Amino acid sequence: MRLLIVSLFLFAAVSAGAKAPAWWEAETAMGTSGTLRLDGKAWWSRAQGLEVGDQFVLKSQFAGEGAGATGLMLVRREKAVNPKHGEMIVWVIDDDGDMDEANPKPDTDSDCYVVDYGCDGSVDRIVDRIDNDRDNVPDEMEIRFFRDSQLRYAWFAADLDADGWTWYTRDYEVSGLFPFFRSDPYGNNEFFLNKFNPIDKAWIPFSECPFAFIDDDGDGYSERVSRFSGVPRSFMQQKSNPDYANRYQYMYGPFGDEMRDMGVVNLRYSFDIDGLSDEKNPLHYEMGFNMTGDMPYKFGGMARTNELRREPRTVNVAPFEKVTRISETYPADQTGFSFMEYEDDLVKIGDPQGDEAGDRRWEGVFWYWNRRIMHNTGGPEQFYNIRREWSGTFAKRREVYYSPVDRRLHLKGASEGWILKGMIGGGTTYGETRMFDTDGDGYFDRWETYDTSATLPMRVDTVAGAKNIDFGDDWAAMQKFYNEKALPEALRADQALIDAIGLPADENLKQALERDLSPTERRYVLDLIRERAYRRWREQAAGACGTLDNLKPHHAASPENLATQAAWEKTVELTKIDALYGAGKFDEVAKEISKLKFN
């Protein structure tokens, strides 16, 4: 009956003057509402009798003459790696007609794999690769997801750097342990998700659409990554689920009328700032913007049609060549800025099976669900050693400045920021630093230093009129300054002050310095050593000043009373040193320490 319906459909299409679909598309033609089952196929009873590892070859009744029209197909039974899938029937369709009937071996450049988990006749996945230029290297790939035999959504990939590498799959789906690390978030590539609209038989942008990976220096490893969150714009009025874009209940769920008006409600844009992204250090992103807003998902050129794709042939995603411009001009009502200073031993966000240096995500630097909640940011999150800055002011530019106070890059316009420190080679915490713009000029002018679990700061540094350096969104100038001047100077100044103080570092911090660290990570560890050394020196120095107040009755010129003046003078000098330290003038602090003598 199923074959009869398809045959009648093809006859009607040709009679009406429409171009009949290719045989391989006719084989997988979906029914009403995007349904596709295997138990209506003429070969289904034969497939049910297969044992694991067995297979048979058949020819399509729709195949015609000419190249690519051989109509060869393969049906086999496999055992899934994932126990929940059990055994599965896999139907392989030789789209490009290069399968050898005498020795049938599917390939991974154009063949289509239709998968039935549990062997119950219900289609669960379709994995399809497309070789656009017929060089036997796939250029695109898609994984279609079905629920109850009905198409719901699909992941798509475009191999923009032509290395033949897109999705890693296990059991014909993106699954397993950190599968995206095994895929290709390296070089120029993009992944994107579309949801199927069964009413219009069309794909719409949805969820993570796209992940765009940008290789600026052409070495095959990305320096930037951008991720759009496609969500119905009605979400902006309701916000009933703050992470809508990442919820499978909506991907697998039915199509809703609100999905006709989609928006980019969150956008992440991350950078490799220290320029270390390469084969040894892939995914080396340090700096990231996380933005929320209400941008309609409508871009010129977003509709991409491929005649070698099964219906629907047209997918919708922001054009790769426009992603950078959109990311840098996105109308954000909130902007979060994150800078990864060091990894966090409490949470592993990287690939435990890989050789990546440090603990880094394939899709850039995340915001997190704490303090300032920004919807649709996704996860996972790093809690310690990643600096967070936040602006609630509407902005269409991502602007960065350098502060000489803490020798760091900051978000221009951020009103507040914080970083929790610790979890380096153990469970030790080192407190927190908070930053504030108290006068609203777009630059931080107040730094509060907290000890672990303290509710009041142990030190407050207010620095007005600092000679900040604006870079705006000139990333090239910012990176050149940061890597060639700011970072080396910070490393030098840290070490010089640590040497001047002369107190030993914590053992786990000393051990951290023995690792193969990036300059940014090394500087962060030295910052912690310097801060803790200065704190201990300051406590010792205060104790060595002498007696400030002698309340016993003495003659005015008694030795005890005269000694209070010397103690006070040294205390005043310590306060001046504190001010220099708080302003980041570490060389001057080192000089003053060397001059200060205690009896």
Coordinates of C-alpha atoms in Angstrom, one line a residue:
M1 CA 0.0 0.0 0.0
R2 CA 2.8 2.4 0.9
L3 CA 4.5 1.8 -2.5
L4 CA 1.2 2.3 -4.3
I5 CA 0.7 5.6 -2.6
V6 CA 4.2 6.8 -3.5
S7 CA 3.8 5.6 -7.1
L8 CA 0.5 7.5 -7.5
F9 CA 2.1 10.6 -6.0
L10 CA 5.0 10.4 -8.5
F11 CA 2.6 9.8 -11.4
A12 CA 0.4 12.8 -10.4
A13 CA 3.5 15.0 -10.1
V14 CA 4.8 14.1 -13.5
S15 CA 1.4 14.5 -15.0
A16 CA 1.1 18.0 -13.6
G17 CA 4.4 18.9 -15.2
A18 CA 6.4 19.0 -11.9
K19 CA 9.8 17.5 -11.8
A20 CA 9.6 14.0 -10.3
P21 CA 11.8 13.5 -7.3
A22 CA 15.0 11.4 -7.7
W23 CA 14.6 7.7 -6.8
W24 CA 16.5 8.1 -3.5
E25 CA 14.2 10.9 -2.4
A26 CA 11.1 8.9 -3.5
E27 CA 12.3 6.1 -1.3
T28 CA 12.2 8.3 1.8
A29 CA 9.3 10.4 0.9
M30 CA 7.4 11.4 4.1
G31 CA 3.7 11.2 4.6
T32 CA 1.3 13.6 6.2
S33 CA 2.9 15.6 9.0
G34 CA 6.4 14.4 8.2
T35 CA 5.8 10.8 9.0
L36 CA 8.1 7.9 7.9
R37 CA 7.9 4.3 8.8
L38 CA 9.7 1.1 7.7
D39 CA 7.0 -1.5 8.4
G40 CA 5.2 -0.5 5.3
K41 CA 8.1 -1.4 3.0
A42 CA 8.0 -4.5 0.9
W43 CA 11.2 -5.7 2.4
W44 CA 10.2 -5.2 6.1
S45 CA 9.4 -8.8 6.9
R46 CA 12.7 -9.9 5.5
A47 CA 14.5 -7.2 7.6
Q48 CA 12.8 -8.5 10.8
G49 CA 14.4 -11.9 10.2
L50 CA 17.9 -10.6 10.1
E51 CA 20.4 -11.5 12.9
V52 CA 22.8 -8.9 14.2
G53 CA 25.6 -8.5 11.5
D54 CA 23.4 -9.8 8.7
Q55 CA 22.3 -7.7 5.7
F56 CA 20.8 -7.9 2.2
V57 CA 20.9 -5.7 -0.9
L58 CA 17.9 -4.7 -3.0
K59 CA 17.1 -2.3 -5.8
S60 CA 14.7 0.6 -5.7
Q61 CA 11.6 0.3 -8.0
F62 CA 12.0 4.1 -8.6
A63 CA 15.5 3.9 -10.0
G64 CA 15.9 5.0 -13.6
E65 CA 18.8 5.1 -16.0
G66 CA 22.0 7.2 -15.9
A67 CA 24.7 8.0 -13.4
G68 CA 23.6 7.8 -9.8
A69 CA 20.4 6.0 -10.7
T70 CA 21.5 2.4 -9.9
G71 CA 19.0 2.3 -7.1
L72 CA 21.1 0.1 -4.8
M73 CA 20.1 -0.1 -1.1
L74 CA 21.3 -2.1 1.8
V75 CA 19.3 -3.3 4.8
R76 CA 21.2 -4.6 7.9
R77 CA 20.7 -5.3 11.6
E78 CA 23.2 -3.8 14.1
K79 CA 23.6 -3.7 17.8
A80 CA 23.7 -0.2 19.2
V81 CA 26.5 1.0 21.5
N82 CA 24.0 2.7 23.7
P83 CA 22.0 0.0 25.6
K84 CA 18.8 2.1 25.4
H85 CA 18.7 1.6 21.7
G86 CA 19.3 -2.1 21.8
E87 CA 19.3 -3.5 18.3
M88 CA 18.5 -1.5 15.2
I89 CA 17.5 -1.9 11.6
V90 CA 19.6 0.4 9.4
W91 CA 18.5 1.1 5.8
V92 CA 21.3 2.5 3.6
I93 CA 20.4 4.3 0.4
D94 CA 23.2 4.7 -2.2
D95 CA 22.2 8.3 -3.3
D96 CA 25.2 8.8 -5.6
G97 CA 25.1 5.4 -7.3
D98 CA 28.7 4.3 -6.5
M99 CA 27.9 1.2 -4.5
D100 CA 29.2 -2.1 -5.9
E101 CA 26.3 -4.6 -6.0
A102 CA 28.8 -7.5 -5.8
N103 CA 30.6 -6.1 -2.8
P104 CA 28.1 -3.6 -1.2
K105 CA 29.9 -1.3 1.2
P106 CA 28.2 2.0 2.2
D107 CA 30.3 5.2 2.1
T108 CA 30.2 8.4 4.1
D109 CA 30.2 10.9 1.4
S110 CA 26.7 10.7 -0.1
D111 CA 24.9 7.6 1.3
C112 CA 21.8 8.1 3.5
Y113 CA 21.3 6.0 6.6
V114 CA 17.7 5.5 7.9
V115 CA 17.7 4.1 11.5
D116 CA 15.0 2.3 13.4
Y117 CA 16.0 1.8 17.1
G118 CA 14.4 -1.3 18.6
C119 CA 13.4 -2.7 15.1
D120 CA 9.8 -1.8 15.6
G121 CA 9.2 -0.2 12.2
S122 CA 9.4 3.4 13.5
V123 CA 12.0 5.7 12.0
D124 CA 14.1 7.4 14.7
R125 CA 17.0 9.0 12.8
I126 CA 18.2 9.8 9.3
V127 CA 21.9 10.6 8.8
D128 CA 22.6 12.0 5.4
R129 CA 25.8 13.4 3.9
I130 CA 25.9 15.5 0.8
D131 CA 28.8 15.6 -1.6
N132 CA 28.1 18.7 -3.6
D133 CA 31.0 18.6 -6.0
R134 CA 31.2 14.8 -6.4
D135 CA 34.8 14.5 -5.2
N136 CA 33.8 11.8 -2.7
V137 CA 34.3 14.2 0.2
P138 CA 31.1 15.3 2.0
D139 CA 30.4 19.0 2.1
E140 CA 27.3 19.0 4.2
M141 CA 25.7 16.6 6.7
E142 CA 22.4 16.4 8.5
I143 CA 20.9 14.3 11.3
R144 CA 17.1 14.2 11.3
F145 CA 15.4 13.4 14.6
F146 CA 12.0 11.7 14.7
R147 CA 9.5 11.1 17.5
D148 CA 6.9 8.5 17.0
S149 CA 8.0 8.3 13.3
Q150 CA 7.3 12.0 12.8
L151 CA 10.1 14.4 11.8
R152 CA 10.7 17.0 14.6
Y153 CA 14.1 18.7 14.1
A154 CA 17.5 18.2 12.5
W155 CA 21.1 19.2 13.1
F156 CA 22.9 20.4 10.0
A157 CA 26.6 21.0 9.4
A158 CA 28.5 22.8 6.6
D159 CA 32.1 21.8 6.0
L160 CA 33.4 25.3 5.1
D161 CA 37.1 24.5 5.3
A162 CA 36.8 21.4 3.0
D163 CA 38.5 19.0 5.3
G164 CA 35.7 16.4 5.0
W165 CA 35.0 16.5 8.7
T166 CA 31.6 17.5 10.2
W167 CA 29.6 15.6 12.8
Y168 CA 30.8 12.7 14.9
T169 CA 28.0 10.2 15.4
R170 CA 27.6 7.1 17.5
D171 CA 24.6 4.9 16.9
Y172 CA 23.7 7.4 14.1
E173 CA 23.2 10.3 16.3
V174 CA 25.1 13.0 18.1
S175 CA 25.6 11.1 21.3
G176 CA 28.1 9.6 23.6
L177 CA 30.7 11.2 25.8
F178 CA 31.2 14.8 24.6
P179 CA 30.5 14.1 20.9
F180 CA 30.9 17.7 19.8
F181 CA 34.6 17.6 20.7
R182 CA 34.9 14.7 18.3
S183 CA 33.1 16.6 15.6
D184 CA 34.6 19.6 13.9
P185 CA 34.4 22.8 15.8
Y186 CA 37.9 23.6 14.4
G187 CA 38.7 25.8 11.5
N188 CA 35.9 27.3 9.4
N189 CA 32.7 25.3 10.1
E190 CA 29.2 25.7 11.2
F191 CA 26.5 23.6 12.9
F192 CA 22.9 24.7 13.2
L193 CA 19.5 23.3 14.2
N194 CA 16.3 23.7 12.4
K195 CA 12.8 22.6 13.5
F196 CA 10.4 21.0 11.0
N197 CA 7.2 22.8 10.4
P198 CA 4.8 20.0 9.2
I199 CA 2.1 22.4 8.2
D200 CA 4.2 24.2 5.6
K201 CA 6.6 21.3 5.1
A202 CA 9.5 23.7 5.9
W203 CA 12.5 24.1 8.1
I204 CA 12.7 27.1 10.5
P205 CA 15.7 28.4 12.5
F206 CA 15.5 27.1 16.0
S207 CA 17.6 26.7 19.1
E208 CA 21.4 26.8 18.5
C209 CA 21.3 28.2 15.0
P210 CA 24.1 28.6 14.1
F211 CA 27.3 27.6 15.9
A212 CA 29.8 29.4 13.6
F213 CA 33.5 28.7 14.0
I214 CA 35.9 31.2 12.4
D215 CA 39.5 30.5 11.5
D216 CA 41.1 33.9 11.2
D217 CA 44.7 32.8 10.4
G218 CA 43.9 29.8 8.2
D219 CA 45.7 27.2 10.3
G220 CA 42.7 24.9 10.7
Y221 CA 41.9 26.0 14.3
S222 CA 39.2 28.6 15.2
E223 CA 40.0 31.9 16.8
R224 CA 36.3 33.0 17.2
V225 CA 33.0 31.3 17.7
S226 CA 29.5 32.7 17.6
R227 CA 26.3 31.0 18.8
F228 CA 22.7 32.3 18.1
S229 CA 19.7 31.2 20.2
G230 CA 16.6 30.9 18.0
V231 CA 13.5 31.2 20.2
P232 CA 9.9 32.4 19.5
R233 CA 9.9 36.1 20.0
S234 CA 6.8 35.7 22.2
F235 CA 9.3 34.4 24.8
M236 CA 10.4 38.0 25.4
Q237 CA 7.0 38.8 26.9
Q238 CA 6.7 35.7 28.9
K239 CA 10.1 34.2 29.7
S240 CA 8.4 31.3 31.3
N241 CA 11.4 29.0 30.6
P242 CA 14.6 31.0 30.9
D243 CA 16.6 28.4 28.8
Y244 CA 14.1 27.7 26.1
A245 CA 16.7 27.3 23.3
N246 CA 18.3 24.4 25.1
R247 CA 15.2 22.4 26.0
Y248 CA 14.6 19.2 24.2
Q249 CA 10.9 19.4 25.1
Y250 CA 10.6 22.1 22.4
M251 CA 12.9 20.5 19.9
Y252 CA 11.1 17.1 20.1
G253 CA 7.8 18.7 20.8
P254 CA 5.1 19.6 18.3
F255 CA 5.3 22.7 16.1
G256 CA 3.5 25.7 17.6
D257 CA 2.1 28.7 15.9
E258 CA 4.3 31.0 18.0
M259 CA 7.3 29.4 16.2
R260 CA 6.4 31.3 13.0
D261 CA 8.0 34.4 14.5
M262 CA 11.5 33.4 15.6
G263 CA 14.1 35.7 17.1
V264 CA 17.7 35.7 18.1
V265 CA 17.1 36.3 21.8
N266 CA 20.6 35.4 23.0
L267 CA 23.9 35.6 21.2
R268 CA 27.3 34.4 22.4
Y269 CA 30.5 35.6 20.8
S270 CA 33.9 34.3 22.0
F271 CA 37.6 35.0 21.2
D272 CA 41.0 33.5 21.4
I273 CA 42.7 36.5 22.8
D274 CA 46.3 35.3 23.4
G275 CA 46.6 33.8 19.9
L276 CA 47.4 30.3 21.1
S277 CA 44.7 28.5 19.2
D278 CA 46.5 25.8 17.2
E279 CA 46.9 22.1 16.9
K280 CA 48.5 22.0 20.4
N281 CA 46.0 24.3 22.0
P282 CA 42.6 23.9 20.2
L283 CA 39.6 25.7 21.5
H284 CA 41.7 28.2 23.2
Y285 CA 39.0 30.8 23.9
E286 CA 39.5 33.2 26.8
M287 CA 37.1 36.1 26.3
G288 CA 33.4 36.0 25.5
F289 CA 30.3 38.2 25.3
N290 CA 26.9 36.9 26.2
M291 CA 24.0 39.1 25.1
T292 CA 20.2 39.1 25.3
G293 CA 17.9 41.0 23.1
D294 CA 15.0 40.8 20.7
M295 CA 16.3 40.5 17.1
P296 CA 13.9 39.0 14.5
Y297 CA 15.5 36.0 12.9
K298 CA 15.3 37.4 9.4
F299 CA 18.6 37.8 7.4
G300 CA 19.1 38.2 3.7
G301 CA 20.5 35.0 2.3
M302 CA 19.4 32.8 5.2
A303 CA 17.4 30.4 3.0
R304 CA 19.8 27.8 1.6
T305 CA 18.5 25.3 -1.0
N306 CA 20.3 22.2 -2.0
E307 CA 18.9 20.0 -4.7
L308 CA 20.8 17.0 -3.3
R309 CA 19.0 17.4 0.0
R310 CA 15.8 15.4 0.8
E311 CA 12.7 17.5 1.2
P312 CA 12.5 20.0 2.6
R313 CA 15.5 21.1 0.6
T314 CA 15.7 24.6 2.0
V315 CA 17.2 25.2 5.4
N316 CA 17.3 28.6 7.2
V317 CA 20.3 30.0 9.1
A318 CA 22.1 33.3 9.3
P319 CA 24.7 33.4 6.5
F320 CA 28.2 32.5 7.7
E321 CA 29.7 35.6 6.1
K322 CA 27.2 37.8 8.1
V323 CA 27.7 36.2 11.5
T324 CA 30.6 38.4 12.6
R325 CA 28.8 41.6 11.7
I326 CA 25.6 40.5 13.4
S327 CA 27.6 39.4 16.5
E328 CA 29.4 42.8 16.7
T329 CA 26.3 44.9 16.2
Y330 CA 23.6 42.8 17.9
P331 CA 21.1 45.1 19.8
A332 CA 21.7 43.9 23.3
D333 CA 19.6 44.9 26.3
Q334 CA 22.1 43.1 28.6
T335 CA 25.7 42.3 28.0
G336 CA 27.7 39.8 30.0
F337 CA 31.5 39.7 29.6
S338 CA 33.5 36.7 30.7
F339 CA 37.3 36.2 30.8
M340 CA 38.7 32.8 31.5
E341 CA 41.7 33.4 33.7
Y342 CA 42.3 29.7 34.7
E343 CA 40.4 26.4 34.9
D344 CA 38.2 25.3 37.9
D345 CA 38.9 22.0 39.5
L346 CA 35.3 21.7 40.8
V347 CA 33.9 21.3 37.3
K348 CA 35.3 19.7 34.1
I349 CA 33.8 21.4 31.1
G350 CA 36.4 20.1 28.5
D351 CA 36.8 16.8 26.8
P352 CA 38.2 14.2 29.2
Q353 CA 39.2 12.0 26.2
G354 CA 41.1 14.7 24.4
D355 CA 44.5 16.3 24.5
E356 CA 43.2 19.9 24.7
A357 CA 45.3 22.1 26.9
G358 CA 43.4 23.3 29.9
D359 CA 39.7 22.8 30.4
R360 CA 37.9 24.5 27.6
R361 CA 34.6 24.2 25.8
W362 CA 34.3 23.6 22.0
E363 CA 31.6 26.4 21.7
G364 CA 33.4 29.2 23.5
V365 CA 33.1 31.0 26.8
F366 CA 29.8 30.7 28.7
W367 CA 28.0 33.0 31.1
Y368 CA 26.5 31.2 34.1
W369 CA 23.2 31.0 36.0
N370 CA 24.2 33.0 39.0
R371 CA 23.9 36.6 40.3
R372 CA 23.0 38.2 37.0
I373 CA 20.6 35.8 35.3
M374 CA 20.7 36.0 31.5
H375 CA 18.2 33.8 29.7
N376 CA 19.0 31.2 27.0
T377 CA 22.7 31.3 27.9
G378 CA 23.0 27.5 28.0
G379 CA 25.7 25.7 29.9
P380 CA 27.9 24.2 31.2
E381 CA 29.3 26.7 33.7
Q382 CA 32.7 27.4 35.2
F383 CA 32.3 29.0 38.7
Y384 CA 35.9 29.8 39.8
N385 CA 38.6 31.7 38.1
I386 CA 36.5 33.2 35.4
R387 CA 35.9 36.9 35.5
R388 CA 32.3 38.1 35.0
E389 CA 31.3 41.7 34.1
W390 CA 27.8 42.9 33.4
S391 CA 26.0 45.8 31.8
G392 CA 22.3 46.4 31.8
T393 CA 22.6 49.3 29.3
F394 CA 21.3 48.9 25.8
A395 CA 24.3 48.6 23.3
K396 CA 24.9 47.8 19.7
R397 CA 28.6 47.6 20.0
R398 CA 30.9 45.3 21.9
E399 CA 33.6 47.7 23.4
V400 CA 36.6 46.8 25.4
Y401 CA 39.1 48.8 27.4
Y402 CA 42.3 48.2 29.3
S403 CA 42.7 49.3 32.9
P404 CA 46.2 50.0 34.2
V405 CA 44.9 49.4 37.7
D406 CA 44.5 45.6 37.4
R407 CA 46.2 45.4 34.0
R408 CA 43.2 43.7 32.5
L409 CA 40.8 44.0 29.6
H410 CA 37.2 45.0 30.6
L411 CA 33.8 45.5 29.1
K412 CA 33.3 49.2 28.4
G413 CA 30.1 50.2 30.1
A414 CA 30.0 47.4 32.6
S415 CA 28.6 48.6 35.9
E416 CA 29.8 45.7 38.0
G417 CA 31.9 42.6 37.9
W418 CA 33.3 39.8 40.1
I419 CA 35.7 36.8 40.1
L420 CA 35.7 33.9 42.6
K421 CA 39.3 32.6 43.1
G422 CA 40.4 29.1 44.0
M423 CA 40.1 25.4 43.1
I424 CA 43.6 25.3 41.6
G425 CA 45.2 21.9 42.2
G426 CA 42.9 21.3 45.2
G427 CA 39.9 22.6 47.1
T428 CA 41.4 25.8 48.4
T429 CA 39.5 29.0 47.9
Y430 CA 41.2 32.4 47.8
G431 CA 38.2 34.8 48.2
E432 CA 36.8 37.1 45.6
T433 CA 37.4 40.4 43.9
R434 CA 34.4 42.7 42.9
M435 CA 34.6 45.6 40.5
F436 CA 32.3 48.6 40.3
D437 CA 31.8 51.7 38.2
T438 CA 30.6 54.1 40.9
D439 CA 30.5 57.2 38.8
G440 CA 28.8 55.8 35.7
D441 CA 31.5 56.8 33.2
G442 CA 31.8 53.3 31.8
Y443 CA 35.0 52.3 33.6
F444 CA 35.6 50.5 36.9
D445 CA 36.9 52.7 39.7
R446 CA 36.3 50.6 42.8
W447 CA 37.8 47.2 43.6
E448 CA 36.7 45.2 46.7
T449 CA 38.8 42.3 47.9
Y450 CA 37.0 39.7 50.0
D451 CA 38.4 36.8 52.0
T452 CA 36.7 33.4 51.6
S453 CA 33.1 33.5 53.0
A454 CA 33.5 37.1 54.2
T455 CA 30.6 39.5 54.0
L456 CA 32.6 42.6 54.3
P457 CA 35.7 43.5 52.2
M458 CA 39.1 43.3 53.7
R459 CA 40.3 45.9 51.3
V460 CA 38.7 48.6 49.2
D461 CA 40.6 50.3 46.5
T462 CA 39.1 53.4 44.8
V463 CA 41.1 54.7 41.9
A464 CA 39.7 57.8 40.1
G465 CA 41.1 59.1 36.9
A466 CA 42.9 56.0 35.8
K467 CA 44.5 56.2 32.4
N468 CA 42.3 53.6 30.7
I469 CA 43.0 52.7 27.1
D470 CA 39.9 52.3 24.9
F471 CA 40.0 49.7 22.1
G472 CA 36.3 49.8 21.2
D473 CA 35.8 46.8 18.9
D474 CA 39.2 46.9 17.3
W475 CA 40.1 43.4 18.2
A476 CA 43.4 43.3 16.3
A477 CA 44.7 46.4 18.2
M478 CA 43.4 45.0 21.5
Q479 CA 45.1 41.7 20.9
K480 CA 48.4 43.2 19.9
F481 CA 48.5 45.5 22.9
Y482 CA 47.4 42.7 25.3
N483 CA 49.9 40.1 24.1
E484 CA 52.9 42.3 23.3
K485 CA 52.7 44.8 26.1
A486 CA 50.1 44.4 28.8
L487 CA 50.5 40.7 29.5
P488 CA 54.3 40.7 29.6
E489 CA 54.3 43.8 31.8
A490 CA 51.8 42.2 34.2
L491 CA 54.0 39.1 34.4
R492 CA 57.1 41.1 35.1
A493 CA 55.5 43.4 37.7
D494 CA 54.0 40.5 39.5
Q495 CA 57.3 38.6 39.8
A496 CA 59.2 41.8 40.8
L497 CA 56.8 42.4 43.7
I498 CA 56.8 38.8 44.8
D499 CA 60.6 38.9 44.8
A500 CA 60.6 42.1 46.8
I501 CA 58.2 40.7 49.4
G502 CA 60.2 37.5 49.7
L503 CA 57.6 35.3 51.3
P504 CA 57.0 31.7 50.1
A505 CA 54.0 30.8 47.9
D506 CA 51.3 28.3 48.8
E507 CA 52.4 24.8 47.7
N508 CA 49.5 24.2 45.3
L509 CA 50.2 27.6 43.6
K510 CA 53.8 26.7 43.2
Q511 CA 52.9 23.4 41.6
A512 CA 50.5 25.2 39.3
L513 CA 53.4 27.3 37.9
E514 CA 55.1 24.1 37.0
R515 CA 52.4 23.2 34.5
D516 CA 52.5 24.1 30.8
L517 CA 50.5 27.3 31.2
S518 CA 49.5 30.0 28.8
P519 CA 50.8 33.5 29.6
T520 CA 47.3 34.5 30.8
E521 CA 47.1 31.5 33.1
R522 CA 50.6 32.0 34.5
R523 CA 49.8 35.7 35.1
Y524 CA 46.7 34.7 37.1
V525 CA 48.6 32.3 39.3
L526 CA 51.2 34.9 39.9
D527 CA 48.5 37.4 40.8
L528 CA 47.2 35.0 43.5
I529 CA 50.8 34.4 44.8
R530 CA 51.4 38.2 44.8
E531 CA 48.1 39.0 46.5
R532 CA 48.6 36.5 49.3
A533 CA 52.2 37.4 49.8
Y534 CA 51.3 41.1 50.1
R535 CA 48.5 40.3 52.5
R536 CA 50.9 38.3 54.8
W537 CA 53.6 41.0 54.5
R538 CA 51.1 43.7 55.3
E539 CA 49.9 41.9 58.5
Q540 CA 53.5 41.3 59.6
A541 CA 54.5 44.9 58.8
A542 CA 51.5 46.3 60.8
G543 CA 52.5 44.1 63.8
A544 CA 56.1 45.3 63.5
C545 CA 55.3 49.0 63.6
G546 CA 55.3 49.2 67.4
T547 CA 52.9 50.5 69.9
L548 CA 50.6 53.2 68.6
D549 CA 48.8 54.1 71.8
N550 CA 50.4 54.0 75.3
L551 CA 47.5 54.7 77.7
K552 CA 49.5 54.4 80.9
P553 CA 50.4 57.8 82.6
H554 CA 53.9 58.8 81.7
H555 CA 55.9 61.9 81.5
A556 CA 55.3 63.6 78.2
A557 CA 58.9 62.9 77.0
S558 CA 59.0 59.4 78.3
P559 CA 60.5 56.8 75.9
E560 CA 57.2 55.0 75.8
N561 CA 55.3 58.1 74.5
L562 CA 58.1 59.0 72.1
A563 CA 57.9 55.5 70.6
T564 CA 54.3 56.0 69.5
Q565 CA 55.4 58.6 67.0
A566 CA 57.7 56.2 65.2
A567 CA 55.0 53.6 65.2
W568 CA 52.5 56.0 63.8
E569 CA 54.8 57.2 61.0
K570 CA 55.4 53.7 59.9
T571 CA 51.6 53.0 60.0
V572 CA 51.1 56.1 57.8
E573 CA 53.7 54.8 55.4
L574 CA 51.9 51.4 55.2
T575 CA 48.7 53.3 54.2
K576 CA 50.5 55.0 51.4
I577 CA 51.9 51.6 50.2
D578 CA 48.3 50.3 50.3
A579 CA 47.2 53.1 48.1
L580 CA 50.0 52.4 45.6
Y581 CA 49.2 48.7 45.7
G582 CA 45.5 49.3 45.1
A583 CA 46.3 51.4 42.1
G584 CA 48.4 48.7 40.6
K585 CA 51.7 50.6 41.0
F586 CA 53.7 47.5 42.0
D587 CA 57.1 48.8 41.1
E588 CA 56.6 51.7 43.5
V589 CA 55.3 49.3 46.1
A590 CA 58.5 47.2 45.8
K591 CA 60.7 50.3 46.3
E592 CA 58.7 51.4 49.4
I593 CA 58.9 47.9 50.9
S594 CA 62.7 47.9 50.4
K595 CA 62.9 51.3 52.2
L596 CA 60.7 50.5 55.1
K597 CA 62.7 49.3 58.1
F598 CA 61.4 47.8 61.3
N599 CA 63.3 47.5 64.6

